[in-house]
mmCIF file of N, CA and C in Angstrom:
data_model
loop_
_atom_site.group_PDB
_atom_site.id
_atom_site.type_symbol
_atom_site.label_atom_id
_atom_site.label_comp_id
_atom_site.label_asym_id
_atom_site.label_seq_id
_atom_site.Cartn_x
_atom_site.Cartn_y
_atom_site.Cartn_z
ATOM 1 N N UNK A 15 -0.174 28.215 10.851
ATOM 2 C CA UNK A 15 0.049 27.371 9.697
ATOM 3 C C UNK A 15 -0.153 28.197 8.436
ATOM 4 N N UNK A 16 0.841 28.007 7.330
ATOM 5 C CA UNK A 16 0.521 28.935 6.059
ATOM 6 C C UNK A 16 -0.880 28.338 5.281
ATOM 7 N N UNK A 17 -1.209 29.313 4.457
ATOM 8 C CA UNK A 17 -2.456 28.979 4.654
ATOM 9 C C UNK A 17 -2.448 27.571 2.861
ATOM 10 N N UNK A 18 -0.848 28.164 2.631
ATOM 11 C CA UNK A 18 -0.756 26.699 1.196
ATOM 12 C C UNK A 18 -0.702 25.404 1.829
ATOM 13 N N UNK A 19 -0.089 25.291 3.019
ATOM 14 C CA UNK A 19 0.171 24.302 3.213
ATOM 15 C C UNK A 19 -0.989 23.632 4.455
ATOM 16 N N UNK A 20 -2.686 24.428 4.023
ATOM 17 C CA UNK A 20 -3.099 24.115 4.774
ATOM 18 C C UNK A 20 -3.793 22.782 4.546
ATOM 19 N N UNK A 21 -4.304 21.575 5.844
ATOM 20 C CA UNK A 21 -4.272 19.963 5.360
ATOM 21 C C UNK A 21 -3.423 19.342 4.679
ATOM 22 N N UNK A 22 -1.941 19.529 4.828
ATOM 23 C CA UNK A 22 -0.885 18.972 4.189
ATOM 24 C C UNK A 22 0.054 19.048 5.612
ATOM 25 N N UNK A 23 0.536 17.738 5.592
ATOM 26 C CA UNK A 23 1.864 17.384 7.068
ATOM 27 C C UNK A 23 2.608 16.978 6.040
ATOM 28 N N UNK A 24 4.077 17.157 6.207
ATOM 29 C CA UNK A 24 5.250 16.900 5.427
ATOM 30 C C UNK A 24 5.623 15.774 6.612
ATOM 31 N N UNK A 25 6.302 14.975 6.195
ATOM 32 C CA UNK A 25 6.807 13.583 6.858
ATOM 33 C C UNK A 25 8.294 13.372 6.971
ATOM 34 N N UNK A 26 9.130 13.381 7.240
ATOM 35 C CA UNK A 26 10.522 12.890 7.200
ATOM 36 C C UNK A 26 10.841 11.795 8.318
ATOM 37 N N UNK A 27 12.069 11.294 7.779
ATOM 38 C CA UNK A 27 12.762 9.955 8.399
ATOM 39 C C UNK A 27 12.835 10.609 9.803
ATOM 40 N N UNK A 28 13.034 11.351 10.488
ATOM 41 C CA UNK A 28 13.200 11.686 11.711
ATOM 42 C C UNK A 28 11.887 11.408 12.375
ATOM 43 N N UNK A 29 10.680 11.712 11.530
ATOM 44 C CA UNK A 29 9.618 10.996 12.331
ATOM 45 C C UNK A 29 9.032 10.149 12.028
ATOM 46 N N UNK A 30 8.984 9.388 11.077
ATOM 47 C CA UNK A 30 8.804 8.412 10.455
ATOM 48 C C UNK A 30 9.674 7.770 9.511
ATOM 49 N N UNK A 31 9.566 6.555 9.173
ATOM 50 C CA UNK A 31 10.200 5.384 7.779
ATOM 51 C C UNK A 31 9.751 6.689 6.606
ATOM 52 N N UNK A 32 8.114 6.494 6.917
ATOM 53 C CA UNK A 32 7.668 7.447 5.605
ATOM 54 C C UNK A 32 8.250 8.658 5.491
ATOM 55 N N UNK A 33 8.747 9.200 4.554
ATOM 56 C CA UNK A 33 9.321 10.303 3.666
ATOM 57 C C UNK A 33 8.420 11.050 2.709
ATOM 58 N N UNK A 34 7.791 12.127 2.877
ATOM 59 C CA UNK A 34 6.611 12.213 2.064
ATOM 60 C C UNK A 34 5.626 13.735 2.700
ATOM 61 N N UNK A 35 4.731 14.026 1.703
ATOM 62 C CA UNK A 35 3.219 14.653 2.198
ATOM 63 C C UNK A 35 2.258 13.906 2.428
ATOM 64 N N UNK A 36 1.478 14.037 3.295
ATOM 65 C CA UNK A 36 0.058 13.642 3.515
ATOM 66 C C UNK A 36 -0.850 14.357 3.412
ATOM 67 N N UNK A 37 -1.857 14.473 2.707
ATOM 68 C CA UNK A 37 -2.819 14.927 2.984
ATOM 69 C C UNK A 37 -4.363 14.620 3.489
ATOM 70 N N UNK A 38 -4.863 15.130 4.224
ATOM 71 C CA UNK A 38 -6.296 14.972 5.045
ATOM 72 C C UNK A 38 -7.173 16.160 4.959
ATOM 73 N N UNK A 39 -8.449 15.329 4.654
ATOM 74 C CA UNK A 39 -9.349 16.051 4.718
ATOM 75 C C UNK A 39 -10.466 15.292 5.513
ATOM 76 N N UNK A 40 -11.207 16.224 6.860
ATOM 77 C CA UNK A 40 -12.466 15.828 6.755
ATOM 78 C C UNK A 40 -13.693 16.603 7.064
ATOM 79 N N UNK A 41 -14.754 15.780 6.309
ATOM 80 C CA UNK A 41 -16.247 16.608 6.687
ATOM 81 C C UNK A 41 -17.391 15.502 6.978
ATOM 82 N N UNK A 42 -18.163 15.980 7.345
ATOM 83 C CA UNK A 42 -19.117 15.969 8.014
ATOM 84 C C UNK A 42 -19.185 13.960 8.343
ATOM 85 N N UNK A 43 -17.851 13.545 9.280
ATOM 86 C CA UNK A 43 -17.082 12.641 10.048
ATOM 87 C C UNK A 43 -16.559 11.464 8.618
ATOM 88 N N UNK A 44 -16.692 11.643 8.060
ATOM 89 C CA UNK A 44 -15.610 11.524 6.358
ATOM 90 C C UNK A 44 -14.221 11.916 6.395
ATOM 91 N N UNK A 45 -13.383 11.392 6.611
ATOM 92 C CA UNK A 45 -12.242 11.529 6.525
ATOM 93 C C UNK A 45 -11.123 11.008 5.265
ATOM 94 N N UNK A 46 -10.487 11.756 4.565
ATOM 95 C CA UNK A 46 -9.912 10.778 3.856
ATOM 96 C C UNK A 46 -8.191 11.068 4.016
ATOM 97 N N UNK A 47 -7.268 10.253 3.886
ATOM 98 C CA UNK A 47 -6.216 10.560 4.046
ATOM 99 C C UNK A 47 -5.235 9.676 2.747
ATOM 100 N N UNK A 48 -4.413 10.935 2.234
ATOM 101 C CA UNK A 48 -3.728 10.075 1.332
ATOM 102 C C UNK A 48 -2.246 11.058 1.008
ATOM 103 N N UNK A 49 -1.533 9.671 0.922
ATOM 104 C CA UNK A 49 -0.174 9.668 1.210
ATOM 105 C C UNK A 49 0.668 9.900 0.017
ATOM 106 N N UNK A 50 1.761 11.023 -0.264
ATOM 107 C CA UNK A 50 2.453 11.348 -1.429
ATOM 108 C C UNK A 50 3.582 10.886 -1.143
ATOM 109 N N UNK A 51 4.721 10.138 -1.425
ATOM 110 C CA UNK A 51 6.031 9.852 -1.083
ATOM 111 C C UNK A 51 6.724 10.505 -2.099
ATOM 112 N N UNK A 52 7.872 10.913 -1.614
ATOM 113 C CA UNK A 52 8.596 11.395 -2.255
ATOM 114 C C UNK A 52 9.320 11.282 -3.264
ATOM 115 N N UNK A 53 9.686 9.604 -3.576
ATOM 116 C CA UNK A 53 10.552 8.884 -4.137
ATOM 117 C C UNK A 53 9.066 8.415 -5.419
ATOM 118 N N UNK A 54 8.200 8.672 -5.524
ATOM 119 C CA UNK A 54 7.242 8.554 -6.560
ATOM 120 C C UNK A 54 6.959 9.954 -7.153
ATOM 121 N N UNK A 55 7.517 11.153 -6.984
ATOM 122 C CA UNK A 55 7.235 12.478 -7.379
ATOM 123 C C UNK A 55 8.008 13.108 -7.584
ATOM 124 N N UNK A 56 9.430 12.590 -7.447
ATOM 125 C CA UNK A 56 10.890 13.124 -7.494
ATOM 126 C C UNK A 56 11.004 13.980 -6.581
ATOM 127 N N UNK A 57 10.916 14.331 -5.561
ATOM 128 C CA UNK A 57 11.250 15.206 -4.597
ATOM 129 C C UNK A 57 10.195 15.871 -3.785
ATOM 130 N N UNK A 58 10.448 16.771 -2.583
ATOM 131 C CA UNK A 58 9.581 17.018 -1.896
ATOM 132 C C UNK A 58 8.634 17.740 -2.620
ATOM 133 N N UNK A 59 9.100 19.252 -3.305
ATOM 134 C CA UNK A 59 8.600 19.703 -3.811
ATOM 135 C C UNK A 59 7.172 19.288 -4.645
ATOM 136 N N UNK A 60 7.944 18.580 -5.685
ATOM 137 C CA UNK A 60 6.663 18.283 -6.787
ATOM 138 C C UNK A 60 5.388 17.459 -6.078
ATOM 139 N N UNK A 61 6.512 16.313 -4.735
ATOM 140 C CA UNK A 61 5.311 15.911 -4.112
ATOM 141 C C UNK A 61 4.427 16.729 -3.376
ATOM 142 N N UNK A 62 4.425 17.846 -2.626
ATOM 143 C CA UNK A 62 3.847 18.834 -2.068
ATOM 144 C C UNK A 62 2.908 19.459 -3.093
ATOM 145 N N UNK A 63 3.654 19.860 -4.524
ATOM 146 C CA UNK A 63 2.157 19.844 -5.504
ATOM 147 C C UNK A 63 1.314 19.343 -5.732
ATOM 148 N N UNK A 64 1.640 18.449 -6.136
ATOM 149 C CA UNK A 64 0.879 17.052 -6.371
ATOM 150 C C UNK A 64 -0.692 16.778 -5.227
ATOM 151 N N UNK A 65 -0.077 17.131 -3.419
ATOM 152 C CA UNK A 65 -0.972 16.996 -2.864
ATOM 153 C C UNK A 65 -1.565 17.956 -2.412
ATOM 154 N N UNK A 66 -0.876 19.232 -3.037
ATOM 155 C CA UNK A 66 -1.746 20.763 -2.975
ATOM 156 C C UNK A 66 -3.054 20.635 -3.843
ATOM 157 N N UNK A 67 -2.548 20.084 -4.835
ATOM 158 C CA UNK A 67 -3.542 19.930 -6.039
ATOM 159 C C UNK A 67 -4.514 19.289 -6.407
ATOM 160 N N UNK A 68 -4.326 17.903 -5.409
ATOM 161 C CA UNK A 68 -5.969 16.865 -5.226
ATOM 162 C C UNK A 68 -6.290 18.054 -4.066
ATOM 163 N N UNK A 69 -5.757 18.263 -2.970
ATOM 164 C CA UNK A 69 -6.390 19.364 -1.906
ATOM 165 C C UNK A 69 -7.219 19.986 -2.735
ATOM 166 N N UNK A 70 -6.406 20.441 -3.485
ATOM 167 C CA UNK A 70 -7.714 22.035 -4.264
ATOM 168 C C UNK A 70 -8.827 20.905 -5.106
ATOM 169 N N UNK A 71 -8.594 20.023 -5.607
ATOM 170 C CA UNK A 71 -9.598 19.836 -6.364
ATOM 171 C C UNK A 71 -10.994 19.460 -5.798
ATOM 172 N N UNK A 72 -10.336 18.677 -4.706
ATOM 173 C CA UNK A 72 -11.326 18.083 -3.661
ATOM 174 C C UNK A 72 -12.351 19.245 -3.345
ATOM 175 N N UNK A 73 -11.651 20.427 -2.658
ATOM 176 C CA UNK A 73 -12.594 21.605 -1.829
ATOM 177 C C UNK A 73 -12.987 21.910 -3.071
ATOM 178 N N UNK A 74 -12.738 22.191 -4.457
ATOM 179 C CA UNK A 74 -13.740 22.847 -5.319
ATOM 180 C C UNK A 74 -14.882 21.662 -5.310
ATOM 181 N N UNK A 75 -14.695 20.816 -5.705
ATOM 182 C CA UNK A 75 -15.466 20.469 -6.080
ATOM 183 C C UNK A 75 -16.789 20.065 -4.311
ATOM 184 N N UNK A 76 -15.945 20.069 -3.461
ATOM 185 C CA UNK A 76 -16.947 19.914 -2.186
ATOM 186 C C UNK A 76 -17.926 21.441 -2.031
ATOM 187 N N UNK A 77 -17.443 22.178 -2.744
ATOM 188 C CA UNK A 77 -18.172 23.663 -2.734
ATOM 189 C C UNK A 77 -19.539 23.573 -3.344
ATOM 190 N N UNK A 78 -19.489 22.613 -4.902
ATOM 191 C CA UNK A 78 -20.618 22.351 -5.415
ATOM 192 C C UNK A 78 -21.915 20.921 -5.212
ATOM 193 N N UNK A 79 -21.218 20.321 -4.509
ATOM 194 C CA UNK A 79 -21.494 18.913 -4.039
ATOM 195 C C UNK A 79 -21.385 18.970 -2.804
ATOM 196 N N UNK A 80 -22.522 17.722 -1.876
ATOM 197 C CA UNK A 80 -22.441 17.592 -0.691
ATOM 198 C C UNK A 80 -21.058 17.150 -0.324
ATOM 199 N N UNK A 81 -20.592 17.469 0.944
ATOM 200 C CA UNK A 81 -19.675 17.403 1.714
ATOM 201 C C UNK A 81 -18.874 16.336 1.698
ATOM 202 N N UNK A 82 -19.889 14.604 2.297
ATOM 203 C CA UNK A 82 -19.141 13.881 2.000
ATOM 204 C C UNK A 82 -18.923 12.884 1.235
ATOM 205 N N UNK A 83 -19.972 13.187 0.205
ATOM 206 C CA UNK A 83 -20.006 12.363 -0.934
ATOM 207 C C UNK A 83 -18.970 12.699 -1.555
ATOM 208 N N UNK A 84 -18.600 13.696 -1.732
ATOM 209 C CA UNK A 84 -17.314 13.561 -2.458
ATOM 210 C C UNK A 84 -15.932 13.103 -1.842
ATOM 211 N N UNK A 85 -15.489 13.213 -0.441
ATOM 212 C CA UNK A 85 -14.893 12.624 0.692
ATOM 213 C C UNK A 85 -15.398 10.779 0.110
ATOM 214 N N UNK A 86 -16.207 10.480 0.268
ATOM 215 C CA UNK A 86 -16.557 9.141 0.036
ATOM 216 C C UNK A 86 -15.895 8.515 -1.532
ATOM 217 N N UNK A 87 -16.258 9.483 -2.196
ATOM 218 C CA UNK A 87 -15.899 8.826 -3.937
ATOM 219 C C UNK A 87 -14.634 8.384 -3.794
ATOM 220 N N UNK A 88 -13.382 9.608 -3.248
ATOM 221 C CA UNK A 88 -11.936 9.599 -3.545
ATOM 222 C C UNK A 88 -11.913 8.765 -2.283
ATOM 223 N N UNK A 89 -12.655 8.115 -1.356
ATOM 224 C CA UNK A 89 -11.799 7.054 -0.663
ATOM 225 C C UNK A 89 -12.009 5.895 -1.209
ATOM 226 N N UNK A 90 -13.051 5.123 -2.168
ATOM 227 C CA UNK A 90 -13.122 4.594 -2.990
ATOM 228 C C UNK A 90 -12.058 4.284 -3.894
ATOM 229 N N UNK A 91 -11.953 5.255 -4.155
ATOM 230 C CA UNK A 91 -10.890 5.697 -5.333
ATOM 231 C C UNK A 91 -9.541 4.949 -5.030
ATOM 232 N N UNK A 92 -9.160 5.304 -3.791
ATOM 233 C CA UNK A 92 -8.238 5.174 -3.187
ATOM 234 C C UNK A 92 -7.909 3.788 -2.738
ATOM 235 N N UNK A 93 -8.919 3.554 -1.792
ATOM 236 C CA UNK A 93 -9.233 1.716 -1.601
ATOM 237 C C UNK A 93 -8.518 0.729 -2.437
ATOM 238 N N UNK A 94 -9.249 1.367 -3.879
ATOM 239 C CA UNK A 94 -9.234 0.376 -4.725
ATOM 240 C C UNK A 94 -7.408 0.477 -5.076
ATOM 241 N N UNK A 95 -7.301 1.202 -4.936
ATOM 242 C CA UNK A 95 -5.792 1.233 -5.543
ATOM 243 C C UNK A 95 -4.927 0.564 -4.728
ATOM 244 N N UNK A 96 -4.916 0.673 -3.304
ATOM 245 C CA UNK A 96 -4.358 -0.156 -1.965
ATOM 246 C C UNK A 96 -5.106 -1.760 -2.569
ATOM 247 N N UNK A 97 -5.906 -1.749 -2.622
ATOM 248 C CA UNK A 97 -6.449 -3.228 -2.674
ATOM 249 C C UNK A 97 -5.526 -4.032 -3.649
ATOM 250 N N UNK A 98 -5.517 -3.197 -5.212
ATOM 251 C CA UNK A 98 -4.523 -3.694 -5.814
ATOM 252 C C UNK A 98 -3.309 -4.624 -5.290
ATOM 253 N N UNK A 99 -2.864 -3.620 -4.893
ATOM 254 C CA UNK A 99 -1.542 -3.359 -4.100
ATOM 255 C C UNK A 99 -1.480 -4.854 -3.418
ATOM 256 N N UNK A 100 -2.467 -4.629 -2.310
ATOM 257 C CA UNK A 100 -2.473 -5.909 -1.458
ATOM 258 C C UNK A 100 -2.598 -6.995 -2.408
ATOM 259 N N UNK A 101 -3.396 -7.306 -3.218
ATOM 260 C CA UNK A 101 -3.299 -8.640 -4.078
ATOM 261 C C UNK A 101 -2.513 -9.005 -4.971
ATOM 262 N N UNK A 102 -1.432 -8.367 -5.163
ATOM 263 C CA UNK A 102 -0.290 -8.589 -5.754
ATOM 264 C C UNK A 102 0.931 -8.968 -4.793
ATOM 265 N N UNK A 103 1.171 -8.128 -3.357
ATOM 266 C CA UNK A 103 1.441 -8.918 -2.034
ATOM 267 C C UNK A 103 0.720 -10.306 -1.985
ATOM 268 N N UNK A 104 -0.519 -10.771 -1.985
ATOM 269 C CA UNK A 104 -0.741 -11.602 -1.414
ATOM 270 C C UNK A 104 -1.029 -12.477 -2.785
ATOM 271 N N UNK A 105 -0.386 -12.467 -3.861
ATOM 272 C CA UNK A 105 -0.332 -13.116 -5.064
ATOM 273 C C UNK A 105 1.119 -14.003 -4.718
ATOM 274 N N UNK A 106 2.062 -13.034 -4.567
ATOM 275 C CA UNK A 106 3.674 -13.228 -4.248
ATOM 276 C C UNK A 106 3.519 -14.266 -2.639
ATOM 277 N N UNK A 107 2.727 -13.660 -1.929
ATOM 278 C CA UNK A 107 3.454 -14.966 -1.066
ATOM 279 C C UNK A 107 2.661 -15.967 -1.100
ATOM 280 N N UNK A 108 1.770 -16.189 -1.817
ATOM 281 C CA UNK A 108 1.132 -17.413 -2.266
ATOM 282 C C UNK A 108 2.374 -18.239 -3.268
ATOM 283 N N UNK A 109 3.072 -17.718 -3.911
ATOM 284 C CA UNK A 109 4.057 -18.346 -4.872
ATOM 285 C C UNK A 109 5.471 -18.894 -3.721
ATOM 286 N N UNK A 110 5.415 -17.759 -2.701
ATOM 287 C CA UNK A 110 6.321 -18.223 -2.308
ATOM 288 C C UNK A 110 6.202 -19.645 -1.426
ATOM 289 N N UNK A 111 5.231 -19.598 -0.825
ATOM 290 C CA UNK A 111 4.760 -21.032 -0.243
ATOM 291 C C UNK A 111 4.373 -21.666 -0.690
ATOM 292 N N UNK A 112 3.996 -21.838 -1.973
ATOM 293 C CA UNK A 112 3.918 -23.034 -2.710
ATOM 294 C C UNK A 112 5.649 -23.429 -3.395
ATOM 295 N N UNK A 113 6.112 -22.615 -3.828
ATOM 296 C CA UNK A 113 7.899 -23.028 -3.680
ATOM 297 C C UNK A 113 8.521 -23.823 -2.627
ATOM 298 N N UNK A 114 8.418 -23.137 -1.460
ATOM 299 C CA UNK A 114 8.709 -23.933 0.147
ATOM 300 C C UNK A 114 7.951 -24.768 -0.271
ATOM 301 N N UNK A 115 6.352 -25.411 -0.522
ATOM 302 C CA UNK A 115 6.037 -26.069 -0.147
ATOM 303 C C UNK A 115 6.395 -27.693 -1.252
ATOM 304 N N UNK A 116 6.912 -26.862 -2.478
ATOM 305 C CA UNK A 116 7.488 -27.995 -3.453
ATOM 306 C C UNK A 116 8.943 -28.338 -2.594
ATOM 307 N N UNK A 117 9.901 -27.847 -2.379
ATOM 308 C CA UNK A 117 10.937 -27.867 -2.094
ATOM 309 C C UNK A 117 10.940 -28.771 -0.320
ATOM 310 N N UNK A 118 10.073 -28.739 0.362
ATOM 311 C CA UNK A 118 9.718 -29.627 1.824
ATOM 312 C C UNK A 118 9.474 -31.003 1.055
ATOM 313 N N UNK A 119 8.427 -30.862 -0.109
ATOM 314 C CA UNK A 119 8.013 -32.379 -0.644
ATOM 315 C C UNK A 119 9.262 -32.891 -0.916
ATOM 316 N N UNK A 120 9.979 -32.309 -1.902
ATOM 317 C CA UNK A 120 11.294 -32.979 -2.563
ATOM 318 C C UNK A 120 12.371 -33.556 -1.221
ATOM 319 N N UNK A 121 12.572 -32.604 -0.520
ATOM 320 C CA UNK A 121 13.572 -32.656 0.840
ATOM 321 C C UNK A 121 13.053 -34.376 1.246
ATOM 322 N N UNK A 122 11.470 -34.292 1.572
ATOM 323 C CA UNK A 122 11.221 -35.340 2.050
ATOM 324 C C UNK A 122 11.277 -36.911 1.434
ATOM 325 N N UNK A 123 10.886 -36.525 -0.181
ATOM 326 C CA UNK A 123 11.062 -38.300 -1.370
ATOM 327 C C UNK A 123 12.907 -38.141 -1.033
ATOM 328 N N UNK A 124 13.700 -37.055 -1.148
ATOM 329 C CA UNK A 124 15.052 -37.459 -0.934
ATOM 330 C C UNK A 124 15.103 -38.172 0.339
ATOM 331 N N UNK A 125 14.494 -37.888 1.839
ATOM 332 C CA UNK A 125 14.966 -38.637 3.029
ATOM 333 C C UNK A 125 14.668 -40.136 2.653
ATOM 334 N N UNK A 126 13.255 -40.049 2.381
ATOM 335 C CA UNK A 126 12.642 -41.670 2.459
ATOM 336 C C UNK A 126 13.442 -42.131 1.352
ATOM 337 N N UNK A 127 14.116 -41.710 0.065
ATOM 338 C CA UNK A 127 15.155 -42.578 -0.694
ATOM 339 C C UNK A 127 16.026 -43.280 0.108
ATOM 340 N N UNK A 128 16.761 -41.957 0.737
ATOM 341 C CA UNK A 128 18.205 -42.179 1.067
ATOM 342 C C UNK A 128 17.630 -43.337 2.555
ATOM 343 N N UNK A 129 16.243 -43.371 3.024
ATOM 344 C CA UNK A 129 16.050 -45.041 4.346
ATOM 345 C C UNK A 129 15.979 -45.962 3.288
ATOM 346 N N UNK A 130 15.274 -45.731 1.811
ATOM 347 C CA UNK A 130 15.139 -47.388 1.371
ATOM 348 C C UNK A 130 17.035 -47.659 1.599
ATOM 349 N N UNK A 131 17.425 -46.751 0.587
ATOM 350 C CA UNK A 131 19.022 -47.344 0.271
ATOM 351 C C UNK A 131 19.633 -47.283 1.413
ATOM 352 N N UNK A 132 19.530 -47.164 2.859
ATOM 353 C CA UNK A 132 20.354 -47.988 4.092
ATOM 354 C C UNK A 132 19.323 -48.387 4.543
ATOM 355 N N UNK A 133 17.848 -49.158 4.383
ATOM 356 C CA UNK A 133 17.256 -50.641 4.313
ATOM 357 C C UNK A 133 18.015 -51.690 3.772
ATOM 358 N N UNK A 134 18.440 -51.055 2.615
ATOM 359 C CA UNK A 134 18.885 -52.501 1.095
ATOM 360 C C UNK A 134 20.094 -52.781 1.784
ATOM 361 N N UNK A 135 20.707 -52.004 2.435
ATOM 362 C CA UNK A 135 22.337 -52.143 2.166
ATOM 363 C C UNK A 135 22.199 -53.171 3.579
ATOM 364 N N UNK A 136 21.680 -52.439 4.842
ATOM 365 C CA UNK A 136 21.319 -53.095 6.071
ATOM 366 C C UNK A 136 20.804 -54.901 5.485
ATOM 367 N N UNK A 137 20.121 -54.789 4.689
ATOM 368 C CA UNK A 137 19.227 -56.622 4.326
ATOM 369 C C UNK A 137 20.442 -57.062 3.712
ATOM 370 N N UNK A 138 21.197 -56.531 2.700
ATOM 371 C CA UNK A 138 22.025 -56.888 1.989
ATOM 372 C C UNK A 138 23.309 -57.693 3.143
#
């Protein structure tokens, strides 16, 4: 393995949906893994910098600091940003089922209309 592209897997559609770098690091059973796509970095390239470059920052700074406290901070870091993510997913399909769930109510005052008016017509 070269030694730039060391803790960095490149990803393509042939082996995955994902298109992208990954990078991983772990120490002392701290693992963190985080994902560069391509289509957020304009191309492989810049994305491959991009995750050369938390790489390097990470090991400098694990040189002066315990091992996996710093492994720990940036998964934090990270978390929080996925978490986002998820509550804006789970913002959206809260809207969407409350839509369905206006649109079932309405479906239903239209059925029970349309029995009164062939009740009336039936008495009539």
């Amino acid at each position: 393995m070269c030694k730039e592209n060391k803790n960095l897997t490149r990803y393509t559609l042939e082996n995955s949906t994902f298109e992208g770098w990954r990078m991983s690091l772990c120490r002392n059973k701290v693992v963190l893994t985080v994902y560069f796509p391509d289509r957020d970095y304009g191309g492989p390239e810049a994305c491959r910098a991009a995750a050369a470059a938390l790489r390097d920052t990470i090991l400098e700074r694990m040189q002066n600091e315990p091992g996996g406290s710093v492994l720990r901070e940036y998964r934090r870091k990270f978390k929080k940003e996925r978490a986002r993510a998820s509550k804006r997913r789970q913002k959206k399909a809260k809207e969407v089922a409350r839509k369905r769930a206006r649109e079932r109510r309405a479906a239903a005052r239209a059925a029970r209309e349309a029995e009164k008016d062939t009740e009336l017509r039936v008495a009539e």
